[in-house]
Amino acid sequence: MSIVVRDLSYRYPYSERDVIQGVDLRVDREEFVLLVGRSGCGKTTLARCLNGLIPHVFQGELRGSVLVDGVSVAETPVYELAKHVGMVFQNPDTQLCTLTVEEEVAFGPENLGVERGEIERRVNWALSSLGIQGLRRRATFSLSDGEKQKVAVASALSMLPSILVLDEPTANLDPRASRMLVDALRTLRDEYGTTIVLVEHRVERFAEVVDRVVVMASGRIIESGSPDIVTREAEVLERLSVQTPEIVEVCRALGLTSKRSPEELRRLALEKLARLKEGEAKFPTHSTERGKGEPILEVRDAVYDYGGGFTLRVNELELYRGEVVSIVGGNGSGKTTLAKLLVGLIKPKRGRVERAKNLKLGMVFQNFEVQLFNKSVFNEVAFQLRRRKASPEETRRRVNKVLDLMGLRNQAERHPHSLSQGEKQRVTLASLIAEKPDVLVLDEPTTGQDWYHLGLLVDAVERLRKRGVTVVLITHDLRFAARTAERTVILNNGEIVEVGDARKAFYNVEEKTGFEPPETVKLSKKVGLKNLIRPEDIRELLEAHQNQKSPLMA
Amino acid sequence: MLRRVGLSLDEGTVIHRLDPRVKLFAVVAVSVLSVLLSSLASILLLLALPVAVLVAARCLGRASILLLLFLAFSAAGMVVVYVTGIMSTLEFAKFFGRVFSVVCIGLAFSYSTSPSRFAKALEKLRFPRSVVFTLTLTLRFIPVFMDEARDLMDSLKVRGVDLGLKGILTSPRMVFRALVIPLMIRLTKTADDLASALEARGVGAPVKRTSLHELRFSRADVLFAALVLFSFVSLFLLDSSYFSWLDVALFWRFMI
């Protein structure tokens, strides 16, 4: 046994309830475990218990026991535990503490007083086991986020732990970088027998590479089993706000049972889709090409140089009233720069950005919590109205309306920073909506949001669109983009490589960016269907087909 | 980003590979000499050393803008001194030569020394570990906080907080709160994360820390130190014996 957790409960200082309650967990040697659960379920806390941050750094009340490699965590200092458990955290920037990659990887062994030749060997091994020898001489700050996370893993490895615990290591990474990180972890497990515990709130992409999935909810372990449970038990997991794999939604749309393994589901879905294709199912022509009218924002031949040799070039881009546009691309592709250009935070070096008269713009940043600075949620939303000297009744009326819209009425008197991440994000959104903006830009709104909060976000975007607000979603979460956007802009290396109807764009996304497209697109591409980008599309297709009274659907 | 702060990250030339302690020695030697020397001729000779180091480190190009600015400023000063006669132009030239040599050697040092080697040198020189590590962390986090600061300003601008002079003058309390609250939240979070990360990396283990690259004096270091020492002694001796005569011979016209 690598990790044995027995009847573990923990309460943070100044807190009234146990964050984890009576947790029992066993992880075998060389096992790769995925620990999932919605935000606030206690998974991060459990991870902290495994490497001794609890109870040695975070005080509080701990009951029960944790043994790693046969060593009792509560009775062993953290630096000693570091030889058994390596820890990788979510934020790539705040866990690297030296100036070059080599120093970073050598840092742990140096602190433990390891002899020089041995450090050299460990650095070599750690770098090569992740395939990043080429980064050795680089400065840490010059790395991409994906590279930083790999360096963080290598730095943990150089202390030769037999266990690696990673707390949402891919939260800030684009699909390509996270895939590479997860593949590297898999290699570590396979070739060096490292035991790995990966903490995540998403299951897609991860469930396929692990040996076991452990599900947490409200501080307890609810379920534990083979990775198949993410599809077999999808209904249960969905109630616990754990992400539902898209293949499950596809099968539901096709009227298939989802109580099978992902591979079987994929095979069944493909069969049914192929039959639909043979039946020459006609996809109902959508009214995406609506009467667009005049664009409210136009970018023409704009060039912006954002340092380090990166340049953003936008030859042509228009935004129309009341549409949802997604801007997709990897880390460093220039998405945020484009957003700032649209909102007017930066001016293009050449070219122009033209906005309709009196156009009001708003933007929710990726670090949205820096946008909150008032004492209560109500004041936060009322901030601008009060500055413009709106009457108290008018202010109250409008603020309450916005709070209702965002489902925040009950939190009106809370301090914004005491809320959960998902709520904070909605407060930020509410504070901007109170201004009745014409264009709202959301920068990576899905980062760190669990399935439940993601659903709320999708609803909010839809409601805004209905009110005639143009919503621009900057994201690398293609599934989210497909669920919400009508038009898509694909960015790669600072250039727009595709712009247009989301239904077409998503079929090119793989060639243009190297990102894995959403399941629906992958499956329909395989059978030669077009224009299907989300499970609902498949449902519509099926319904249209049934209305044609096709004999196939018997 | 670090380049803008004036610290080097590559190890290109002999000068880059020198032990930072030896380079620090050169900085100290030049600074002391710049004060000790009294004749213009010897000060001009002294200038040759830092300039030579800059050239050898291939940093003259990067330093040129700063140095040219300095030269222009001095030339202007010289004109003022000459026209107004508030001090002897010879004395002014000496003053300029002293400062210029210190600036040059300082630039040569910072352009050719990577922060990590600098930190190692400080550690070797028995600076407390906590001080040296804080320095490293600070340098590491400059780029992170630059990004954070930019994000903070941008995101507040979007919420209609005027961070310009006008905004600060009309509603100082609001601007203060809008900046300070998010900043504190972010800083606390970063500090928390960093503390966890450091603990997990064995900081605080009660053992003697080791180092992957121990600093050792190489032959080049010894040669360089000898060169600096030789220049120091010979300039000092020449200055007090021969050079004041040379000054009279060369610059008698400027002496009052």
mmCIF file of N, CA and C in Angstrom, chain B residues 58 84 87 92 140 146 236-237:
data_model
loop_
_atom_site.group_PDB
_atom_site.id
_atom_site.type_symbol
_atom_site.label_atom_id
_atom_site.label_comp_id
_atom_site.label_asym_id
_atom_site.label_seq_id
_atom_site.Cartn_x
_atom_site.Cartn_y
_atom_site.Cartn_z
ATOM 1 N N ARG B 58 30.919 42.031 -24.307
ATOM 2 C CA ARG B 58 30.055 42.376 -25.435
ATOM 3 C C ARG B 58 28.775 43.069 -24.963
ATOM 4 N N THR B 84 30.194 79.677 -16.949
ATOM 5 C CA THR B 84 29.964 80.394 -15.692
ATOM 6 C C THR B 84 31.208 80.494 -14.843
ATOM 7 N N MET B 87 33.431 76.442 -11.304
ATOM 8 C CA MET B 87 34.525 75.620 -10.808
ATOM 9 C C MET B 87 35.513 75.385 -11.926
ATOM 10 N N PHE B 92 36.069 69.497 -12.875
ATOM 11 C CA PHE B 92 34.827 68.911 -13.364
ATOM 12 C C PHE B 92 35.116 67.662 -14.194
ATOM 13 N N ARG B 140 12.528 36.563 -8.969
ATOM 14 C CA ARG B 140 11.649 35.602 -9.612
ATOM 15 C C ARG B 140 10.236 36.173 -9.751
ATOM 16 N N MET B 146 4.443 42.173 -12.175
ATOM 17 C CA MET B 146 4.200 43.128 -13.252
ATOM 18 C C MET B 146 2.912 42.742 -13.965
ATOM 19 N N PHE B 236 47.740 53.517 -8.512
ATOM 20 C CA PHE B 236 47.881 54.254 -7.258
ATOM 21 C C PHE B 236 49.286 54.841 -7.129
ATOM 22 N N LEU B 237 50.285 54.001 -7.450
ATOM 23 C CA LEU B 237 51.675 54.457 -7.336
ATOM 24 C C LEU B 237 51.968 55.546 -8.360
#
